[in-house]
Backbone as CSV, one residue per row, in Angstrom:
resi,resn,N_x,N_y,N_z,CA_x,CA_y,CA_z,C_x,C_y,C_z
1,UNK,14.830,-38.332,5.593,13.861,-38.658,6.630,12.454,-38.403,6.070
2,UNK,11.580,-39.399,6.212,10.238,-39.295,5.657,9.302,-38.642,6.654
3,UNK,8.529,-37.686,6.163,7.567,-37.020,7.050,6.495,-38.018,7.490
4,UNK,6.075,-37.872,8.741,5.029,-38.746,9.257,3.691,-38.421,8.593
5,UNK,2.900,-39.472,8.306,1.558,-39.276,7.734,0.596,-38.982,8.871
6,UNK,0.139,-37.739,8.917,-0.745,-37.339,10.014,-2.218,-37.337,9.609
7,UNK,-2.550,-37.887,8.395,-3.956,-37.908,7.986,-4.748,-38.874,8.867
8,UNK,-6.003,-38.540,9.118,-6.790,-39.405,10.012,-6.980,-40.797,9.417
9,UNK,-6.975,-41.803,10.331,-7.161,-43.194,9.909,-8.609,-43.400,9.494
10,UNK,-8.851,-43.967,8.303,-10.214,-44.203,7.838,-10.657,-45.601,8.265
11,UNK,-11.658,-45.667,9.135,-12.191,-46.953,9.586,-13.247,-47.426,8.594
12,UNK,-13.073,-48.615,8.068,-14.086,-49.098,7.117,-15.449,-49.228,7.800
13,UNK,-16.513,-48.919,7.098,-17.843,-49.002,7.716,-18.176,-50.440,8.092
14,UNK,-18.878,-50.565,9.207,-19.309,-51.890,9.650,-20.372,-52.422,8.690
15,UNK,-20.289,-53.701,8.323,-21.318,-54.264,7.439,-22.676,-54.288,8.138
16,UNK,-23.726,-54.093,7.362,-25.067,-54.139,7.930,-25.410,-55.572,8.330
17,UNK,-26.196,-55.739,9.388,-26.604,-57.095,9.780,-27.535,-57.699,8.732
18,UNK,-27.631,-59.017,8.745,-28.379,-59.759,7.731,-29.865,-59.845,8.072
19,UNK,-30.705,-59.327,7.193,-32.149,-59.391,7.407,-32.643,-60.834,7.386
20,UNK,-32.137,-61.628,6.467,-32.646,-62.992,6.337,-32.268,-63.834,7.560
21,UNK,-31.073,-63.630,8.092,-30.690,-64.337,9.314,-31.541,-63.880,10.494
22,UNK,-31.864,-62.586,10.522,-32.694,-62.066,11.609,-34.114,-62.624,11.509
23,UNK,-34.612,-62.770,10.279,-35.943,-63.358,10.104,-35.986,-64.770,10.676
24,UNK,-34.928,-65.535,10.458,-34.867,-66.890,11.016,-34.828,-66.845,12.535
25,UNK,-34.099,-65.892,13.091,-34.039,-65.767,14.549,-35.414,-65.424,15.112
26,UNK,-36.118,-64.497,14.469,-37.473,-64.152,14.921,-38.403,-65.355,14.806
27,UNK,-38.295,-66.089,13.718,-39.152,-67.252,13.512,-38.965,-68.281,14.621
28,UNK,-37.769,-68.337,15.188,-37.456,-69.318,16.222,-37.958,-68.913,17.607
29,UNK,-38.390,-67.668,17.770,-38.879,-67.218,19.078,-40.139,-67.983,19.459
30,UNK,-40.246,-68.391,20.717,-41.417,-69.149,21.158,-42.597,-68.249,21.507
31,UNK,-42.337,-67.038,21.959,-43.421,-66.119,22.320,-43.920,-65.398,21.075
32,UNK,-45.182,-65.597,20.731,-45.725,-64.916,19.558,-45.790,-63.418,19.788
33,UNK,-46.072,-62.997,21.018,-46.122,-61.563,21.287,-44.744,-60.934,21.103
34,UNK,-43.694,-61.568,21.634,-42.340,-61.042,21.433,-41.993,-61.010,19.948
35,UNK,-42.381,-62.051,19.228,-42.118,-62.129,17.798,-42.780,-60.960,17.077
36,UNK,-44.064,-60.735,17.375,-44.795,-59.660,16.716,-44.192,-58.300,17.042
37,UNK,-43.857,-58.090,18.301,-43.298,-56.798,18.724,-41.971,-56.524,18.035
38,UNK,-41.097,-57.522,17.999,-39.772,-57.319,17.419,-39.827,-57.189,15.891
39,UNK,-40.715,-57.926,15.267,-40.868,-57.790,13.818,-41.328,-56.381,13.467
40,UNK,-42.307,-55.878,14.196,-42.841,-54.550,13.892,-41.817,-53.448,14.162
41,UNK,-40.909,-53.681,15.112,-39.957,-52.636,15.498,-38.747,-52.559,14.566
42,UNK,-38.497,-53.589,13.769,-37.284,-53.614,12.957,-37.377,-52.612,11.803
43,UNK,-36.326,-51.819,11.651,-36.226,-50.840,10.566,-35.483,-51.478,9.400
44,UNK,-36.202,-51.755,8.337,-35.639,-52.485,7.202,-34.439,-51.777,6.590
45,UNK,-34.387,-50.448,6.665,-33.315,-49.694,6.001,-31.959,-49.909,6.653
46,UNK,-31.935,-50.448,7.856,-30.659,-50.653,8.549,-30.162,-52.101,8.443
47,UNK,-30.776,-52.882,7.551,-30.412,-54.288,7.421,-30.043,-54.617,5.989
48,UNK,-29.059,-55.485,5.829,-28.616,-55.908,4.500,-29.411,-57.125,4.044
49,UNK,-29.641,-57.191,2.736,-30.317,-58.350,2.151,-29.334,-59.041,1.218
50,UNK,-29.004,-60.280,1.543,-28.082,-61.062,0.723,-28.843,-62.257,0.153
51,UNK,-29.299,-62.172,-1.094,-30.064,-63.285,-1.665,-29.271,-64.584,-1.785
52,UNK,-27.934,-64.501,-1.780,-27.124,-65.711,-1.937,-26.895,-66.435,-0.613
53,UNK,-27.233,-65.805,0.480,-27.000,-66.390,1.804,-27.842,-67.654,1.973
54,UNK,-27.184,-68.751,2.321,-27.880,-70.013,2.570,-27.769,-70.309,4.056
55,UNK,-28.907,-70.360,4.730,-28.938,-70.483,6.183,-29.373,-71.890,6.579
56,UNK,-28.625,-72.541,7.456,-29.039,-73.883,7.900,-30.246,-73.784,8.829
57,UNK,-31.260,-74.603,8.618,-32.452,-74.526,9.475,-32.204,-75.125,10.850
58,UNK,-32.791,-74.548,11.885,-32.724,-75.186,13.203,-33.481,-76.511,13.197
59,UNK,-33.315,-77.267,14.271,-33.977,-78.573,14.355,-35.496,-78.433,14.402
60,UNK,-35.976,-77.355,15.012,-37.416,-77.193,15.209,-37.861,-75.817,14.767
61,UNK,-38.784,-75.777,13.829,-39.400,-74.529,13.380,-40.895,-74.760,13.206
62,UNK,-41.683,-73.720,13.493,-41.309,-72.421,14.058,-41.252,-72.495,15.569
63,UNK,-40.689,-71.458,16.199,-40.816,-71.333,17.643,-42.273,-71.065,17.985
64,UNK,-42.752,-71.710,19.040,-44.171,-71.578,19.399,-44.340,-71.522,20.909
65,UNK,-45.402,-70.856,21.375,-45.727,-70.934,22.804,-46.271,-72.321,23.140
66,UNK,-46.351,-72.639,24.401,-46.867,-73.943,24.820,-48.382,-74.049,24.577
67,UNK,-49.058,-72.948,24.532,-50.480,-72.888,24.212,-50.672,-71.917,23.057
68,UNK,-51.624,-72.176,22.154,-52.745,-73.106,22.269,-52.381,-74.560,21.971
69,UNK,-53.226,-75.453,22.462,-53.127,-76.863,22.124,-53.490,-77.032,20.651
70,UNK,-52.620,-77.697,19.880,-52.872,-77.912,18.461,-53.528,-79.273,18.257
71,UNK,-54.675,-79.276,17.575,-55.446,-80.495,17.362,-55.819,-80.594,15.889
72,UNK,-56.352,-81.737,15.497,-56.848,-81.904,14.134,-58.071,-81.002,13.948
73,UNK,-58.244,-80.416,12.755,-59.397,-79.530,12.546,-60.740,-80.154,12.907
74,UNK,-60.884,-81.459,12.743,-62.159,-82.112,13.050,-62.496,-82.060,14.539
75,UNK,-61.491,-81.796,15.388,-61.724,-81.739,16.830,-62.148,-80.354,17.312
76,UNK,-62.156,-79.383,16.413,-62.534,-78.024,16.808,-64.042,-77.849,16.708
77,UNK,-64.606,-77.192,17.714,-66.049,-76.977,17.756,-66.406,-75.659,17.066
78,UNK,-67.559,-75.654,16.424,-68.108,-74.411,15.891,-68.898,-73.744,17.007
79,UNK,-68.521,-72.523,17.346,-69.143,-71.831,18.473,-70.078,-70.728,17.970
80,UNK,-71.196,-70.576,18.647,-72.159,-69.532,18.296,-71.632,-68.180,18.768
81,UNK,-71.603,-67.204,17.850,-71.046,-65.894,18.214,-71.984,-65.104,19.112
82,UNK,-73.204,-65.617,19.331,-74.133,-64.922,20.215,-73.746,-64.997,21.676
83,UNK,-72.840,-65.902,22.037,-72.348,-65.978,23.409,-70.955,-65.374,23.484
84,UNK,-70.575,-64.881,24.635,-69.249,-64.285,24.796,-68.159,-65.315,24.514
85,UNK,-68.332,-66.523,25.049,-67.326,-67.563,24.834,-67.244,-67.950,23.367
86,UNK,-68.394,-68.038,22.710,-68.395,-68.386,21.295,-67.720,-67.326,20.451
87,UNK,-67.995,-66.063,20.743,-67.364,-64.981,19.984,-65.865,-64.941,20.268
88,UNK,-65.488,-65.172,21.522,-64.055,-65.216,21.861,-63.366,-66.360,21.122
89,UNK,-64.063,-67.500,20.977,-63.488,-68.616,20.240,-63.234,-68.258,18.794
90,UNK,-64.149,-67.494,18.196,-63.967,-67.055,16.817,-62.785,-66.096,16.701
91,UNK,-62.716,-65.119,17.605,-61.604,-64.163,17.587,-60.283,-64.886,17.830
92,UNK,-60.307,-65.887,18.690,-59.096,-66.662,18.965,-58.634,-67.394,17.706
93,UNK,-59.569,-67.977,16.959,-59.204,-68.676,15.732,-58.542,-67.721,14.751
94,UNK,-59.065,-66.495,14.652,-58.462,-65.499,13.771,-57.079,-65.082,14.274
95,UNK,-56.943,-64.952,15.582,-55.645,-64.597,16.172,-54.606,-65.661,15.848
96,UNK,-55.013,-66.919,15.912,-54.090,-68.014,15.609,-53.692,-67.997,14.134
97,UNK,-54.634,-67.681,13.255,-54.306,-67.567,11.831,-53.229,-66.499,11.632
98,UNK,-53.368,-65.369,12.315,-52.381,-64.293,12.153,-51.039,-64.667,12.779
99,UNK,-51.047,-65.429,13.864,-49.790,-65.912,14.447,-49.065,-66.796,13.430
100,UNK,-49.808,-67.674,12.774,-49.221,-68.510,11.737,-48.750,-67.682,10.553
101,UNK,-49.506,-66.635,10.225,-49.155,-65.807,9.073,-47.827,-65.078,9.290
102,UNK,-47.547,-64.669,10.525,-46.231,-64.071,10.818,-45.146,-65.086,10.503
103,UNK,-45.334,-66.314,10.989,-44.339,-67.364,10.751,-44.140,-67.637,9.265
104,UNK,-45.224,-67.671,8.522,-45.135,-67.964,7.095,-44.352,-66.884,6.348
105,UNK,-44.599,-65.620,6.683,-43.878,-64.535,6.014,-42.397,-64.551,6.384
106,UNK,-42.077,-64.783,7.652,-40.675,-64.862,8.068,-39.984,-66.039,7.376
107,UNK,-40.710,-67.136,7.218,-40.132,-68.304,6.562,-39.808,-68.004,5.101
108,UNK,-40.657,-67.226,4.440,-40.376,-66.802,3.066,-39.065,-66.024,3.000
109,UNK,-38.843,-65.159,3.985,-37.670,-64.279,3.943,-36.377,-65.066,4.113
110,UNK,-36.343,-65.984,5.072,-35.055,-66.643,5.358,-34.793,-67.872,4.491
111,UNK,-35.850,-68.604,4.134,-35.652,-69.948,3.572,-35.196,-69.948,2.121
112,UNK,-35.761,-69.088,1.308,-35.596,-69.214,-0.137,-34.527,-68.263,-0.659
113,UNK,-33.361,-68.824,-0.977,-32.240,-68.027,-1.478,-32.406,-67.767,-2.977
114,UNK,-31.581,-66.841,-3.457,-31.436,-66.543,-4.889,-32.704,-65.962,-5.524
115,UNK,-33.493,-65.267,-4.736,-34.610,-64.503,-5.284,-34.183,-63.035,-5.384
116,UNK,-34.854,-62.232,-6.203,-34.507,-60.807,-6.281,-34.721,-60.113,-4.928
117,UNK,-33.938,-59.080,-4.656,-34.052,-58.363,-3.377,-35.471,-57.903,-3.075
118,UNK,-36.237,-57.385,-4.068,-37.606,-56.962,-3.733,-38.485,-58.074,-3.183
119,UNK,-38.192,-59.328,-3.505,-38.937,-60.455,-2.951,-38.860,-60.429,-1.429
120,UNK,-37.660,-60.242,-0.891,-37.475,-60.257,0.563,-38.102,-59.020,1.205
121,UNK,-38.023,-57.893,0.521,-38.648,-56.679,1.053,-40.168,-56.836,1.101
122,UNK,-40.726,-57.432,0.059,-42.176,-57.653,0.034,-42.624,-58.530,1.190
123,UNK,-41.919,-59.643,1.409,-42.368,-60.552,2.464,-42.064,-60.019,3.847
124,UNK,-41.056,-59.134,3.945,-40.860,-58.489,5.245,-42.023,-57.555,5.552
125,UNK,-42.499,-56.827,4.556,-43.676,-55.980,4.749,-44.871,-56.822,5.189
126,UNK,-45.041,-57.987,4.554,-46.132,-58.880,4.944,-45.980,-59.284,6.411
127,UNK,-44.771,-59.657,6.816,-44.542,-60.073,8.206,-44.933,-58.958,9.174
128,UNK,-44.576,-57.723,8.865,-44.892,-56.605,9.758,-46.400,-56.365,9.830
129,UNK,-47.086,-56.485,8.709,-48.532,-56.281,8.729,-49.257,-57.425,9.426
130,UNK,-48.768,-58.650,9.257,-49.371,-59.776,9.977,-49.155,-59.622,11.488
131,UNK,-48.003,-59.092,11.866,-47.735,-58.848,13.284,-48.718,-57.828,13.857
132,UNK,-49.018,-56.791,13.080,-50.021,-55.816,13.514,-51.383,-56.480,13.677
133,UNK,-51.776,-57.306,12.715,-53.068,-57.992,12.804,-53.138,-58.848,14.070
134,UNK,-52.058,-59.570,14.346,-52.024,-60.400,15.556,-52.229,-59.546,16.797
135,UNK,-51.522,-58.424,16.875,-51.617,-57.577,18.059,-53.008,-56.983,18.217
136,UNK,-53.629,-56.577,17.116,-54.981,-56.018,17.189,-55.975,-57.065,17.687
137,UNK,-55.893,-58.275,17.145,-56.821,-59.331,17.548,-56.560,-59.799,18.974
138,UNK,-55.294,-59.906,19.338,-54.978,-60.333,20.698,-55.485,-59.311,21.713
139,UNK,-55.316,-58.029,21.416,-55.806,-56.990,22.325,-57.326,-57.056,22.437
140,UNK,-57.992,-57.299,21.340,-59.455,-57.428,21.358,-59.863,-58.626,22.199
141,UNK,-59.137,-59.715,22.061,-59.412,-60.915,22.846,-59.225,-60.636,24.340
142,UNK,-58.171,-59.917,24.683,-57.930,-59.570,26.087,-59.056,-58.713,26.646
143,UNK,-59.564,-57.797,25.840,-60.657,-56.941,26.301,-61.942,-57.732,26.535
144,UNK,-62.030,-58.899,25.919,-63.182,-59.778,26.127,-62.988,-60.703,27.331
145,UNK,-61.808,-60.653,27.956,-61.535,-61.471,29.125,-60.858,-62.797,28.819
146,UNK,-60.297,-62.920,27.616,-59.624,-64.150,27.211,-58.228,-63.803,26.706
147,UNK,-57.431,-64.837,26.442,-56.070,-64.623,25.941,-55.759,-65.644,24.853
148,UNK,-54.783,-65.304,24.022,-54.331,-66.256,23.005,-53.772,-67.494,23.698
149,UNK,-54.294,-68.646,23.332,-53.918,-69.897,23.981,-55.037,-70.504,24.794
150,UNK,-56.119,-69.738,25.020,-57.222,-70.235,25.842,-58.094,-71.263,25.126
151,UNK,-57.992,-71.367,23.815,-58.784,-72.312,23.034,-57.835,-73.175,22.199
152,UNK,-58.223,-74.390,21.855,-57.384,-75.194,20.955,-57.399,-74.601,19.543
153,UNK,-56.454,-75.015,18.724,-56.331,-74.505,17.350,-55.755,-75.616,16.485
154,UNK,-55.800,-75.401,15.158,-55.207,-76.391,14.250,-54.022,-75.770,13.521
155,UNK,-53.293,-76.611,12.784,-52.011,-76.192,12.218,-51.955,-76.348,10.705
156,UNK,-53.101,-76.186,10.032,-53.156,-76.433,8.600,-52.235,-75.556,7.782
157,UNK,-52.123,-74.281,8.135,-51.272,-73.386,7.360,-49.811,-73.821,7.413
158,UNK,-49.322,-74.127,8.604,-47.918,-74.501,8.710,-47.659,-75.882,8.119
159,UNK,-48.638,-76.767,8.178,-48.475,-78.077,7.537,-48.140,-77.916,6.058
160,UNK,-48.862,-77.022,5.378,-48.588,-76.812,3.959,-47.234,-76.138,3.759
161,UNK,-46.829,-75.272,4.678,-45.503,-74.658,4.580,-44.411,-75.717,4.645
162,UNK,-44.586,-76.712,5.499,-43.585,-77.777,5.597,-43.558,-78.624,4.328
163,UNK,-44.723,-78.886,3.754,-44.771,-79.701,2.541,-44.079,-79.006,1.368
164,UNK,-44.104,-77.680,1.348,-43.581,-76.929,0.202,-42.239,-76.266,0.491
165,UNK,-41.534,-76.718,1.512,-40.311,-76.026,1.914,-39.170,-76.166,0.916
166,UNK,-39.258,-77.120,-0.007,-38.156,-77.337,-0.946,-38.320,-76.572,-2.252
167,UNK,-39.475,-75.911,-2.454,-39.705,-75.248,-3.741,-40.507,-73.973,-3.520
168,UNK,-39.876,-72.845,-3.783,-40.541,-71.556,-3.572,-41.760,-71.407,-4.481
169,UNK,-41.743,-71.996,-5.677,-42.907,-71.901,-6.560,-44.107,-72.601,-5.936
170,UNK,-43.897,-73.795,-5.391,-44.983,-74.515,-4.731,-45.477,-73.750,-3.506
171,UNK,-44.553,-73.163,-2.752,-44.953,-72.381,-1.579,-45.853,-71.213,-1.992
172,UNK,-45.442,-70.484,-3.015,-46.234,-69.341,-3.462,-47.602,-69.781,-3.984
173,UNK,-47.623,-70.885,-4.707,-48.881,-71.360,-5.280,-49.871,-71.780,-4.213
174,UNK,-49.396,-72.456,-3.171,-50.298,-73.169,-2.276,-50.474,-72.540,-0.902
175,UNK,-49.648,-71.552,-0.547,-49.885,-70.855,0.721,-50.541,-69.501,0.457
176,UNK,-49.844,-68.482,-0.034,-50.553,-67.215,-0.244,-51.678,-67.289,-1.263
177,UNK,-51.478,-68.051,-2.367,-52.469,-68.052,-3.443,-53.614,-69.047,-3.214
178,UNK,-53.491,-69.908,-2.203,-54.545,-70.892,-1.946,-55.100,-70.727,-0.532
179,UNK,-54.290,-71.077,0.463,-54.803,-71.065,1.837,-55.065,-69.656,2.345
180,UNK,-54.120,-68.741,2.114,-54.337,-67.378,2.590,-55.385,-66.651,1.756
181,UNK,-55.477,-66.982,0.481,-56.512,-66.366,-0.353,-57.910,-66.752,0.103
182,UNK,-58.042,-67.863,0.814,-59.355,-68.224,1.360,-59.857,-67.162,2.324
183,UNK,-58.932,-66.446,2.955,-59.345,-65.362,3.839,-60.090,-64.270,3.104
184,UNK,-59.749,-64.046,1.844,-60.466,-63.049,1.051,-61.930,-63.450,0.883
185,UNK,-62.167,-64.754,0.762,-63.535,-65.249,0.610,-64.293,-65.244,1.937
186,UNK,-63.603,-65.618,3.017,-64.274,-65.844,4.300,-64.461,-64.585,5.130
187,UNK,-63.583,-63.624,5.011,-63.590,-62.479,5.927,-64.889,-61.678,5.897
188,UNK,-65.469,-61.358,4.730,-66.718,-60.585,4.767,-67.831,-61.268,5.568
189,UNK,-67.962,-62.589,5.441,-69.007,-63.297,6.179,-68.723,-63.275,7.679
190,UNK,-67.466,-63.439,8.064,-67.104,-63.386,9.484,-67.369,-61.988,10.032
191,UNK,-67.008,-60.968,9.254,-67.272,-59.581,9.662,-68.763,-59.373,9.915
192,UNK,-69.602,-59.903,9.017,-71.041,-59.739,9.183,-71.553,-60.442,10.428
193,UNK,-70.958,-61.577,10.764,-71.346,-62.274,11.996,-71.027,-61.429,13.221
194,UNK,-69.876,-60.771,13.201,-69.514,-59.909,14.327,-70.439,-58.694,14.412
195,UNK,-70.760,-58.112,13.278,-71.681,-56.970,13.261,-73.035,-57.381,13.820
196,UNK,-73.462,-58.604,13.501,-74.791,-59.069,13.920,-74.924,-59.162,15.436
197,UNK,-73.793,-59.296,16.139,-73.849,-59.362,17.610,-73.274,-58.091,18.239
198,UNK,-73.131,-57.040,17.432,-72.719,-55.749,17.971,-71.242,-55.570,18.206
199,UNK,-70.423,-56.450,17.645,-68.970,-56.317,17.848,-68.379,-55.434,16.747
200,UNK,-68.592,-54.132,16.898,-68.101,-53.188,15.901,-66.576,-53.129,15.892
201,UNK,-65.956,-53.268,17.065,-64.496,-53.205,17.146,-63.868,-54.381,16.406
202,UNK,-64.429,-55.567,16.593,-63.917,-56.734,15.880,-64.092,-56.600,14.383
203,UNK,-65.239,-56.066,13.958,-65.485,-55.867,12.524,-64.495,-54.874,11.932
204,UNK,-64.151,-53.831,12.691,-63.194,-52.833,12.197,-61.809,-53.444,12.013
205,UNK,-61.433,-54.364,12.900,-60.147,-55.054,12.751,-60.160,-55.895,11.478
206,UNK,-61.277,-56.560,11.202,-61.364,-57.384,9.992,-61.316,-56.528,8.732
207,UNK,-61.809,-55.306,8.805,-61.684,-54.394,7.657,-60.208,-54.132,7.344
208,UNK,-59.416,-53.914,8.391,-57.965,-53.698,8.212,-57.315,-54.947,7.636
209,UNK,-57.678,-56.101,8.191,-57.073,-57.361,7.748,-57.400,-57.633,6.283
210,UNK,-58.663,-57.453,5.875,-59.036,-57.714,4.491,-58.278,-56.791,3.543
211,UNK,-58.180,-55.516,3.909,-57.431,-54.568,3.074,-55.990,-55.023,2.882
212,UNK,-55.341,-55.404,3.977,-53.937,-55.804,3.886,-53.766,-57.153,3.199
213,UNK,-54.710,-58.070,3.446,-54.570,-59.404,2.865,-54.714,-59.382,1.349
214,UNK,-55.491,-58.462,0.826,-55.537,-58.314,-0.632,-54.129,-58.028,-1.146
215,UNK,-53.414,-57.148,-0.449,-52.033,-56.857,-0.838,-51.112,-58.045,-0.680
216,UNK,-51.313,-58.839,0.362,-50.446,-59.996,0.594,-50.642,-61.054,-0.489
217,UNK,-51.903,-61.318,-0.829,-52.169,-62.288,-1.884,-51.644,-61.762,-3.218
218,UNK,-51.738,-60.446,-3.413,-51.192,-59.846,-4.643,-49.688,-60.074,-4.740
219,UNK,-48.989,-59.984,-3.620,-47.553,-60.258,-3.609,-47.302,-61.721,-3.993
220,UNK,-48.087,-62.626,-3.443,-47.949,-64.030,-3.820,-48.206,-64.249,-5.293
221,UNK,-49.243,-63.601,-5.823,-49.553,-63.735,-7.246,-48.429,-63.187,-8.124
222,UNK,-47.896,-62.041,-7.725,-46.856,-61.403,-8.536,-45.605,-62.266,-8.614
223,UNK,-45.171,-62.827,-7.486,-43.949,-63.631,-7.495,-44.187,-65.013,-8.094
224,UNK,-45.410,-65.531,-7.975,-45.743,-66.787,-8.663,-45.648,-66.583,-10.178
225,UNK,-46.222,-65.492,-10.670,-46.164,-65.199,-12.105,-44.724,-64.981,-12.557
226,UNK,-43.937,-64.301,-11.710,-42.525,-64.061,-12.038,-41.787,-65.382,-12.233
227,UNK,-41.990,-66.326,-11.312,-41.278,-67.598,-11.402,-41.786,-68.457,-12.559
228,UNK,-43.093,-68.408,-12.819,-43.618,-69.155,-13.965,-42.996,-68.641,-15.262
229,UNK,-42.870,-67.320,-15.372,-42.234,-66.745,-16.557,-40.772,-67.162,-16.639
230,UNK,-40.084,-67.083,-15.499,-38.666,-67.432,-15.456,-38.438,-68.895,-15.816
231,UNK,-39.319,-69.772,-15.367,-39.163,-71.210,-15.613,-39.899,-71.670,-16.878
232,UNK,-40.505,-70.720,-17.582,-41.243,-71.008,-18.816,-42.351,-72.032,-18.567
233,UNK,-43.166,-71.737,-17.560,-44.269,-72.602,-17.174,-45.597,-71.894,-17.408
234,UNK,-46.618,-72.673,-17.717,-47.969,-72.133,-17.829,-48.556,-71.997,-16.418
235,UNK,-48.948,-70.797,-15.992,-49.420,-70.625,-14.608,-50.630,-71.477,-14.259
236,UNK,-51.567,-71.644,-15.192,-52.782,-72.399,-14.895,-52.507,-73.886,-14.725
237,UNK,-51.843,-74.496,-15.706,-51.588,-75.933,-15.617,-50.596,-76.245,-14.502
238,UNK,-49.640,-75.345,-14.278,-48.668,-75.551,-13.205,-49.357,-75.532,-11.848
239,UNK,-50.290,-74.603,-11.669,-51.008,-74.549,-10.396,-51.770,-75.852,-10.153
240,UNK,-52.469,-76.332,-11.169,-53.232,-77.573,-11.014,-52.324,-78.742,-10.663
241,UNK,-51.158,-78.801,-11.295,-50.211,-79.884,-11.011,-49.677,-79.793,-9.582
242,UNK,-49.352,-78.575,-9.142,-48.828,-78.398,-7.786,-49.894,-78.715,-6.744
243,UNK,-51.122,-78.289,-6.990,-52.204,-78.558,-6.037,-52.404,-80.059,-5.866
244,UNK,-52.298,-80.803,-6.961,-52.451,-82.259,-6.881,-51.244,-82.903,-6.200
245,UNK,-50.039,-82.457,-6.572,-48.819,-83.063,-6.030,-48.712,-82.884,-4.519
246,UNK,-49.110,-81.707,-4.033,-48.936,-81.410,-2.615,-50.231,-81.567,-1.815
247,UNK,-51.250,-82.145,-2.440,-52.510,-82.454,-1.757,-53.139,-81.196,-1.135
248,UNK,-53.238,-80.156,-1.940,-53.898,-78.940,-1.476,-55.393,-79.190,-1.342
249,UNK,-56.050,-78.537,-0.405,-57.505,-78.725,-0.281,-58.232,-78.202,-1.508
250,UNK,-59.320,-78.870,-1.875,-60.123,-78.395,-2.996,-60.997,-77.252,-2.497
251,UNK,-60.885,-76.103,-3.127,-61.580,-74.912,-2.664,-63.029,-74.933,-3.114
252,UNK,-63.908,-74.526,-2.216,-65.332,-74.469,-2.492,-65.804,-73.018,-2.458
253,UNK,-66.757,-72.677,-3.325,-67.329,-71.339,-3.322,-68.274,-71.156,-2.147
254,UNK,-68.816,-69.959,-1.975,-68.659,-68.811,-2.882,-67.304,-68.138,-2.722
255,UNK,-66.866,-67.495,-3.793,-65.590,-66.805,-3.806,-65.804,-65.295,-3.861
256,UNK,-64.934,-64.576,-3.196,-64.972,-63.113,-3.229,-64.204,-62.670,-4.476
257,UNK,-64.898,-62.668,-5.603,-64.229,-62.402,-6.879,-63.697,-60.978,-6.946
258,UNK,-64.393,-60.037,-6.317,-63.918,-58.651,-6.323,-62.562,-58.550,-5.636
259,UNK,-62.446,-59.155,-4.453,-61.178,-59.114,-3.721,-60.106,-59.903,-4.448
260,UNK,-60.478,-61.037,-5.036,-59.493,-61.847,-5.748,-58.977,-61.113,-6.989
261,UNK,-59.856,-60.405,-7.676,-59.376,-59.605,-8.815,-58.431,-58.506,-8.329
262,UNK,-58.785,-57.854,-7.233,-57.925,-56.803,-6.688,-56.568,-57.362,-6.276
263,UNK,-56.533,-58.641,-5.894,-55.289,-59.295,-5.488,-54.502,-59.849,-6.669
264,UNK,-55.003,-59.662,-7.892,-54.212,-60.023,-9.061,-54.537,-61.342,-9.716
265,UNK,-55.602,-62.035,-9.271,-55.988,-63.255,-9.976,-56.539,-62.871,-11.349
266,UNK,-56.135,-63.609,-12.365,-56.591,-63.337,-13.726,-57.963,-63.965,-13.964
267,UNK,-58.640,-63.518,-15.013,-59.951,-64.093,-15.322,-59.860,-65.584,-15.642
268,UNK,-58.856,-66.057,-16.401,-58.746,-67.513,-16.592,-58.541,-68.268,-15.271
269,UNK,-57.781,-67.689,-14.336,-57.582,-68.344,-13.042,-58.886,-68.408,-12.261
270,UNK,-59.666,-67.336,-12.285,-60.934,-67.325,-11.566,-61.926,-68.294,-12.198
271,UNK,-61.911,-68.380,-13.521,-62.797,-69.336,-14.197,-62.423,-70.766,-13.821
272,UNK,-61.125,-71.065,-13.786,-60.671,-72.412,-13.408,-61.029,-72.722,-11.962
273,UNK,-60.918,-71.720,-11.081,-61.252,-71.893,-9.671,-62.724,-72.244,-9.510
274,UNK,-63.587,-71.502,-10.207,-65.026,-71.747,-10.092,-65.411,-73.081,-10.719
275,UNK,-64.749,-73.439,-11.814,-65.040,-74.733,-12.445,-64.647,-75.889,-11.511
276,UNK,-63.466,-75.787,-10.908,-62.983,-76.856,-10.025,-63.876,-77.005,-8.803
277,UNK,-64.455,-75.899,-8.323,-65.279,-75.968,-7.112,-66.596,-76.687,-7.364
278,UNK,-66.985,-76.817,-8.641,-68.214,-77.522,-8.987,-67.937,-78.926,-9.527
279,UNK,-66.679,-79.333,-9.486,-66.294,-80.647,-9.985,-66.020,-81.559,-8.800
280,UNK,-66.617,-82.708,-8.806,-66.398,-83.657,-7.725,-64.952,-84.152,-7.777
281,UNK,-64.266,-84.231,-6.608,-62.909,-84.756,-6.613,-62.873,-86.220,-7.043
282,UNK,-61.801,-86.594,-7.698,-61.647,-87.991,-8.126,-61.387,-88.879,-6.908
283,UNK,-62.116,-89.970,-6.754,-61.909,-90.855,-5.593,-60.508,-91.421,-5.571
């Protein structure tokens, strides 16, 4: 007669939920406030990262609120910050940029498979910081008597994300290293405009955003360089080819060279940027 085995039954540990699948779920949320809140609350250490996971995209991305009304950039008015409505319009434009930036970072996490695990951790950090920026600006807007959605906005950032959805190298080159890097150039001047009308709180928020955006652009630069090395590509000529292929806007100076250097742009890249800004585009 065999003795009964009285040792306790070992239950296998439950697998951790998928971070990349969760990023796609967050991206699909229509409420930007809910998206920002949930992104900021997620504890990365309790989620698994599977670089091989290939996720089918939903029919419509990203999830968006019904407002703001999205229009062509030419339809947006330049408002004087000396009036309350004009200053609110400026803060609203910045809030919309940060709403788009959350979407862009989440899209990096879920869309591009077969990248090293630190790639996903980096872009998750970006998503959380962009969510904070959105919340800070939205709260400032509310204190001025307005809300996100009260003014029209344009969709240039997401347009480029859609154009580059098939190639992570193109996405890195033309979103963080081009469109988002423009924030490094523009933010000091916007901050000074807010200071000029006594909006110290708004200027303090822009100080936080500029500090974090240097890090975000640095992440884009680092992974762009990684892929260029992996694919045996020249970063300078490859960037020029991608900018032409995907119809990236031609950047005009002045450039915040100090911030761009801090974000990892090399001296040859900065020289090429300044040269291109003084060259007339080919008709």
